[in-house]
mmCIF file of C-alpha atoms in Angstrom:
data_model
loop_
_atom_site.group_PDB
_atom_site.id
_atom_site.type_symbol
_atom_site.label_atom_id
_atom_site.label_comp_id
_atom_site.label_asym_id
_atom_site.label_seq_id
_atom_site.Cartn_x
_atom_site.Cartn_y
_atom_site.Cartn_z
ATOM 1 C CA MET A 1 126.459 -93.421 -73.803
ATOM 2 C CA PHE A 2 126.603 -93.971 -70.068
ATOM 3 C CA ASN A 3 123.255 -94.870 -68.491
ATOM 4 C CA PRO A 4 122.798 -92.946 -65.233
ATOM 5 C CA THR A 5 120.622 -95.776 -63.863
ATOM 6 C CA LEU A 6 123.876 -97.630 -63.148
ATOM 7 C CA THR A 7 124.663 -95.082 -60.304
ATOM 8 C CA ASP A 8 121.670 -96.412 -58.358
ATOM 9 C CA LEU A 9 121.897 -100.158 -59.032
ATOM 10 C CA VAL A 10 125.704 -100.706 -58.588
ATOM 11 C CA TYR A 11 127.189 -101.161 -55.136
ATOM 12 C CA GLN A 12 130.466 -101.591 -53.420
ATOM 13 C CA ILE A 13 130.456 -105.080 -51.741
ATOM 14 C CA LYS A 14 132.519 -106.143 -48.700
ATOM 15 C CA CYS A 15 132.869 -109.545 -47.177
ATOM 16 C CA GLY A 16 135.615 -110.064 -44.663
ATOM 17 C CA THR A 17 138.920 -109.077 -46.275
ATOM 18 C CA LYS A 18 137.469 -108.891 -49.789
ATOM 19 C CA ASN A 19 136.122 -105.851 -51.671
ATOM 20 C CA GLY A 20 134.507 -105.632 -55.039
ATOM 21 C CA THR A 21 131.411 -104.633 -56.961
ATOM 22 C CA ALA A 22 127.839 -105.931 -57.085
ATOM 23 C CA PHE A 23 124.737 -104.878 -58.986
ATOM 24 C CA LEU A 24 120.975 -105.326 -58.620
ATOM 25 C CA ILE A 25 119.160 -107.731 -60.927
ATOM 26 C CA ALA A 26 115.845 -107.388 -59.099
ATOM 27 C CA LYS A 27 114.654 -105.371 -56.088
ATOM 28 C CA ASN A 28 115.674 -108.182 -53.764
ATOM 29 C CA TYR A 29 118.558 -109.869 -55.622
ATOM 30 C CA ALA A 30 122.061 -108.789 -56.641
ATOM 31 C CA LEU A 31 124.843 -110.360 -58.679
ATOM 32 C CA THR A 32 128.561 -110.396 -57.970
ATOM 33 C CA VAL A 33 131.643 -112.602 -58.359
ATOM 34 C CA PHE A 34 132.175 -115.525 -56.009
ATOM 35 C CA HIS A 35 135.763 -114.692 -55.124
ATOM 36 C CA VAL A 36 134.620 -111.434 -53.504
ATOM 37 C CA VAL A 37 132.214 -113.267 -51.139
ATOM 38 C CA SER A 38 134.300 -116.374 -50.569
ATOM 39 C CA GLU A 39 134.513 -115.560 -46.841
ATOM 40 C CA HIS A 40 130.730 -115.464 -46.457
ATOM 41 C CA GLU A 41 130.603 -118.364 -44.030
ATOM 42 C CA THR A 42 132.371 -116.346 -41.321
ATOM 43 C CA HIS A 43 131.655 -112.692 -42.408
ATOM 44 C CA ASP A 44 128.642 -110.638 -43.339
ATOM 45 C CA ILE A 45 128.090 -109.552 -46.956
ATOM 46 C CA LYS A 46 127.529 -105.798 -47.025
ATOM 47 C CA LEU A 47 126.493 -103.624 -49.879
ATOM 48 C CA SER A 48 127.195 -99.914 -49.643
ATOM 49 C CA GLN A 49 127.378 -96.679 -51.570
ATOM 50 C CA ASN A 50 129.521 -93.663 -50.767
ATOM 51 C CA ASN A 51 130.865 -95.588 -47.784
ATOM 52 C CA LYS A 52 127.383 -95.911 -46.284
ATOM 53 C CA LEU A 53 125.876 -99.269 -45.592
ATOM 54 C CA ILE A 54 122.736 -99.797 -47.650
ATOM 55 C CA VAL A 55 121.833 -103.479 -47.036
ATOM 56 C CA LYS A 56 123.202 -106.849 -45.988
ATOM 57 C CA ALA A 57 122.838 -109.949 -48.123
ATOM 58 C CA LYS A 58 123.243 -113.663 -48.135
ATOM 59 C CA ILE A 59 124.567 -115.912 -50.955
ATOM 60 C CA ILE A 60 121.979 -118.268 -52.391
ATOM 61 C CA SER A 61 123.987 -119.880 -55.159
ATOM 62 C CA ASP A 62 126.637 -121.473 -52.956
ATOM 63 C CA ASP A 63 125.179 -124.922 -53.524
ATOM 64 C CA ILE A 64 125.855 -124.696 -57.298
ATOM 65 C CA VAL A 65 129.294 -125.965 -58.251
ATOM 66 C CA GLU A 66 129.384 -123.897 -61.432
ATOM 67 C CA SER A 67 129.060 -120.705 -59.451
ATOM 68 C CA LYS A 68 132.515 -121.186 -57.894
ATOM 69 C CA VAL A 69 134.071 -122.491 -61.145
ATOM 70 C CA MET A 70 132.668 -119.665 -63.239
ATOM 71 C CA ASP A 71 133.118 -117.179 -60.423
ATOM 72 C CA PHE A 72 129.636 -115.729 -59.933
ATOM 73 C CA ALA A 73 127.385 -115.367 -56.928
ATOM 74 C CA ILE A 74 123.683 -114.572 -56.587
ATOM 75 C CA LEU A 75 122.770 -112.645 -53.470
ATOM 76 C CA GLU A 76 119.424 -112.289 -51.738
ATOM 77 C CA LEU A 77 119.054 -108.916 -49.962
ATOM 78 C CA GLU A 78 117.713 -108.554 -46.403
ATOM 79 C CA GLU A 79 115.580 -105.661 -47.621
ATOM 80 C CA ASP A 80 114.155 -104.699 -50.992
ATOM 81 C CA ILE A 81 115.755 -101.847 -52.864
ATOM 82 C CA ASP A 82 113.333 -100.045 -55.148
ATOM 83 C CA VAL A 83 115.363 -98.432 -57.932
ATOM 84 C CA PRO A 84 115.082 -98.548 -61.714
ATOM 85 C CA LEU A 85 116.812 -101.609 -63.188
ATOM 86 C CA LEU A 86 118.405 -102.334 -66.555
ATOM 87 C CA VAL A 87 117.309 -105.238 -68.713
ATOM 88 C CA MET A 88 119.659 -108.250 -68.596
ATOM 89 C CA ALA A 89 120.223 -109.706 -72.095
ATOM 90 C CA ASN A 90 121.910 -112.721 -73.529
ATOM 91 C CA CYS A 91 123.530 -111.589 -76.754
ATOM 92 C CA LYS A 92 124.326 -114.512 -79.053
ATOM 93 C CA LYS A 93 127.272 -112.834 -80.728
ATOM 94 C CA ILE A 94 128.851 -109.539 -79.836
ATOM 95 C CA ARG A 95 130.863 -108.002 -82.673
ATOM 96 C CA THR A 96 134.497 -107.052 -82.121
ATOM 97 C CA GLY A 97 134.697 -103.300 -81.657
ATOM 98 C CA THR A 98 131.324 -102.959 -79.971
ATOM 99 C CA LYS A 99 131.473 -100.216 -77.294
ATOM 100 C CA TRP A 100 130.714 -101.055 -73.681
ATOM 101 C CA THR A 101 130.209 -99.196 -70.410
ATOM 102 C CA SER A 102 130.062 -100.081 -66.748
ATOM 103 C CA ARG A 103 130.279 -98.788 -63.223
ATOM 104 C CA GLY A 104 132.274 -100.242 -60.379
ATOM 105 C CA TYR A 105 134.373 -99.784 -57.263
ATOM 106 C CA PRO A 106 138.009 -100.150 -58.248
ATOM 107 C CA LYS A 107 140.580 -99.919 -55.468
ATOM 108 C CA SER A 108 141.412 -96.290 -56.392
ATOM 109 C CA LYS A 109 137.761 -95.252 -56.208
ATOM 110 C CA MET A 110 136.600 -97.517 -53.423
ATOM 111 C CA GLN A 111 134.640 -94.819 -51.560
ATOM 112 C CA THR A 112 132.796 -93.154 -54.408
ATOM 113 C CA GLY A 113 132.789 -95.662 -57.284
ATOM 114 C CA GLU A 114 133.642 -94.828 -60.876
ATOM 115 C CA ASN A 115 131.624 -94.606 -64.071
ATOM 116 C CA ILE A 116 133.357 -96.301 -66.986
ATOM 117 C CA TYR A 117 132.389 -94.615 -70.214
ATOM 118 C CA GLN A 118 132.425 -96.128 -73.671
ATOM 119 C CA ASP A 119 134.942 -93.718 -75.229
ATOM 120 C CA ASP A 120 137.797 -96.137 -75.778
ATOM 121 C CA ASN A 121 136.252 -99.236 -74.283
ATOM 122 C CA LYS A 122 135.499 -101.846 -76.918
ATOM 123 C CA VAL A 123 134.823 -105.577 -77.048
ATOM 124 C CA HIS A 124 138.020 -107.343 -78.140
ATOM 125 C CA GLN A 125 136.292 -110.612 -78.886
ATOM 126 C CA HIS A 126 133.303 -112.748 -77.871
ATOM 127 C CA LEU A 127 134.391 -116.317 -77.606
ATOM 128 C CA SER A 128 132.217 -119.249 -78.673
ATOM 129 C CA THR A 129 133.351 -121.329 -75.632
ATOM 130 C CA LEU A 130 134.577 -120.629 -72.167
ATOM 131 C CA LYS A 131 138.159 -119.715 -71.583
ATOM 132 C CA ASN A 132 139.677 -120.804 -68.246
ATOM 133 C CA ARG A 133 136.202 -122.102 -67.434
ATOM 134 C CA LYS A 134 134.890 -118.605 -66.577
ATOM 135 C CA ILE A 135 135.483 -116.172 -69.406
ATOM 136 C CA ASP A 136 133.858 -115.703 -72.843
ATOM 137 C CA ILE A 137 134.149 -111.936 -73.406
ATOM 138 C CA GLU A 138 137.395 -110.090 -73.680
ATOM 139 C CA LEU A 139 137.346 -106.331 -73.245
ATOM 140 C CA ASP A 140 139.714 -103.585 -74.302
ATOM 141 C CA HIS A 141 139.752 -100.587 -71.965
ATOM 142 C CA ASN A 142 141.083 -97.033 -71.910
ATOM 143 C CA LEU A 143 144.102 -97.756 -69.713
ATOM 144 C CA LYS A 144 142.934 -95.182 -67.131
ATOM 145 C CA TRP A 145 144.334 -97.250 -64.268
ATOM 146 C CA SER A 146 147.354 -99.591 -63.951
ATOM 147 C CA SER A 147 145.032 -101.952 -62.053
ATOM 148 C CA PHE A 148 141.239 -102.444 -62.083
ATOM 149 C CA GLU A 149 141.307 -104.381 -58.815
ATOM 150 C CA GLY A 150 137.852 -104.083 -57.181
ATOM 151 C CA ILE A 151 135.973 -103.872 -60.517
ATOM 152 C CA SER A 152 135.159 -107.584 -60.380
ATOM 153 C CA GLY A 153 131.430 -107.975 -60.050
ATOM 154 C CA ALA A 154 130.593 -104.931 -62.150
ATOM 155 C CA PRO A 155 127.991 -105.180 -64.932
ATOM 156 C CA LEU A 156 129.035 -105.280 -68.596
ATOM 157 C CA VAL A 157 126.620 -102.913 -70.321
ATOM 158 C CA ILE A 158 126.102 -102.630 -74.080
ATOM 159 C CA ASP A 159 123.265 -100.622 -75.578
ATOM 160 C CA ASN A 160 121.802 -99.992 -72.127
ATOM 161 C CA LYS A 161 121.463 -103.657 -71.434
ATOM 162 C CA ILE A 162 123.462 -105.801 -68.996
ATOM 163 C CA ILE A 163 125.187 -108.426 -71.116
ATOM 164 C CA GLY A 164 127.317 -110.069 -68.507
ATOM 165 C CA ILE A 165 129.486 -109.673 -65.434
ATOM 166 C CA ILE A 166 133.150 -108.475 -65.360
ATOM 167 C CA ASN A 167 135.106 -110.965 -63.326
ATOM 168 C CA SER A 168 138.897 -110.523 -63.876
ATOM 169 C CA GLU A 169 141.659 -108.746 -65.739
ATOM 170 C CA LEU A 170 144.817 -109.531 -67.705
ATOM 171 C CA THR A 171 147.971 -107.772 -66.405
ATOM 172 C CA GLU A 172 151.410 -107.586 -67.869
ATOM 173 C CA GLY A 173 154.244 -105.944 -66.067
ATOM 174 C CA HIS A 174 151.930 -104.695 -63.376
ATOM 175 C CA MET A 175 149.741 -102.954 -65.995
ATOM 176 C CA SER A 176 146.174 -103.894 -66.856
ATOM 177 C CA LYS A 177 145.833 -104.886 -70.496
ATOM 178 C CA GLU A 178 142.329 -106.323 -70.806
ATOM 179 C CA LEU A 179 139.234 -107.029 -68.648
ATOM 180 C CA TYR A 180 137.359 -110.279 -68.862
ATOM 181 C CA ALA A 181 133.693 -111.075 -68.438
ATOM 182 C CA LEU A 182 131.239 -113.920 -68.242
ATOM 183 C CA SER A 183 128.179 -113.473 -70.461
ATOM 184 C CA ASN A 184 124.588 -114.071 -69.287
ATOM 185 C CA LYS A 185 124.470 -117.170 -71.497
ATOM 186 C CA TYR A 186 126.031 -119.055 -68.605
ATOM 187 C CA LEU A 187 123.813 -117.481 -65.931
ATOM 188 C CA LYS A 188 120.404 -118.007 -67.478
ATOM 189 C CA LYS A 189 119.550 -121.318 -65.887
ATOM 190 C CA THR A 190 120.722 -120.441 -62.405
ATOM 191 C CA LEU A 191 118.968 -117.023 -62.446
ATOM 192 C CA GLN A 192 115.733 -118.692 -63.364
ATOM 193 C CA GLU A 193 116.035 -121.420 -60.773
ATOM 194 C CA LYS A 194 117.198 -119.221 -57.931
ATOM 195 C CA CYS A 195 115.442 -115.938 -58.656
ATOM 196 C CA GLY A 196 112.464 -116.933 -60.680
ATOM 197 C CA ILE A 197 113.666 -114.734 -63.508
ATOM 198 C CA LYS A 198 112.024 -115.895 -66.743
ATOM 199 C CA ILE A 199 113.582 -115.441 -70.155
ATOM 200 C CA GLN A 200 111.824 -113.999 -73.175
ATOM 201 C CA ARG A 201 113.606 -114.274 -76.487
ATOM 202 C CA GLU A 202 113.421 -111.418 -78.832
ATOM 203 C CA VAL A 203 115.147 -110.180 -81.967
ATOM 204 C CA ILE A 204 116.623 -106.729 -82.058
ATOM 205 C CA ALA A 205 117.910 -104.878 -85.082
ATOM 206 C CA LYS A 206 121.164 -102.953 -84.955
ATOM 207 C CA LYS A 207 122.927 -101.255 -87.811
ATOM 208 C CA ARG A 208 120.797 -103.081 -90.455
ATOM 209 C CA ARG A 209 121.679 -106.460 -88.950
ATOM 210 C CA LYS A 210 119.625 -108.668 -86.699
ATOM 211 C CA TYR A 211 120.816 -110.309 -83.526
ATOM 212 C CA LYS A 212 118.951 -112.811 -81.397
ATOM 213 C CA THR A 213 118.862 -111.709 -77.816
ATOM 214 C CA ASP A 214 117.337 -113.305 -74.728
ATOM 215 C CA TYR A 215 115.892 -110.713 -72.354
ATOM 216 C CA PHE A 216 115.585 -111.393 -68.641
ATOM 217 C CA ARG A 217 112.434 -110.103 -67.047
ATOM 218 C CA THR A 218 111.182 -110.354 -63.521
#
């Protein structure tokens, strides 16, 4: 089921010639992919909704080498945004076939954004190690678009919790085949150091099985 909270916490992000997606992780912090804000030294970072500027931001993870390699960026907002947030969770193992949702600003929906429902969107596999130094979750999608360009930086949501960040796609013959994501496992340390986000480990039960999950709370 799609969580309507995503409509308020997901933004289009622009930085120079680059466009993508970002989402709030606290009232004064947002998360996106580094390649979308790679021109930040010479251009403003702007977060907007419905083509209306909401707030400007600055990158605060630029001094961390891993952020460029793993393709993520933590942003500090010039002004607080007070909207409901979703819990960020580090799931130890996501089963193949688990349904996922998101919201983002693909090129074809750059002005209004698009909700990505869970109908045909399932986790293909959750890798135990990083692939290409920035991917550990492979996602099947409903093939709605030939390209998901602009979706990079969108939250990966499972069971109403943000599990990771979508950062790239696999294309074959100019057609999108899979989306890729980086799980919060690789963001925990940086989020705590840069944003003061503490981690509380809990165990949640799902379908008669238990999974260890780290919950991010501010």
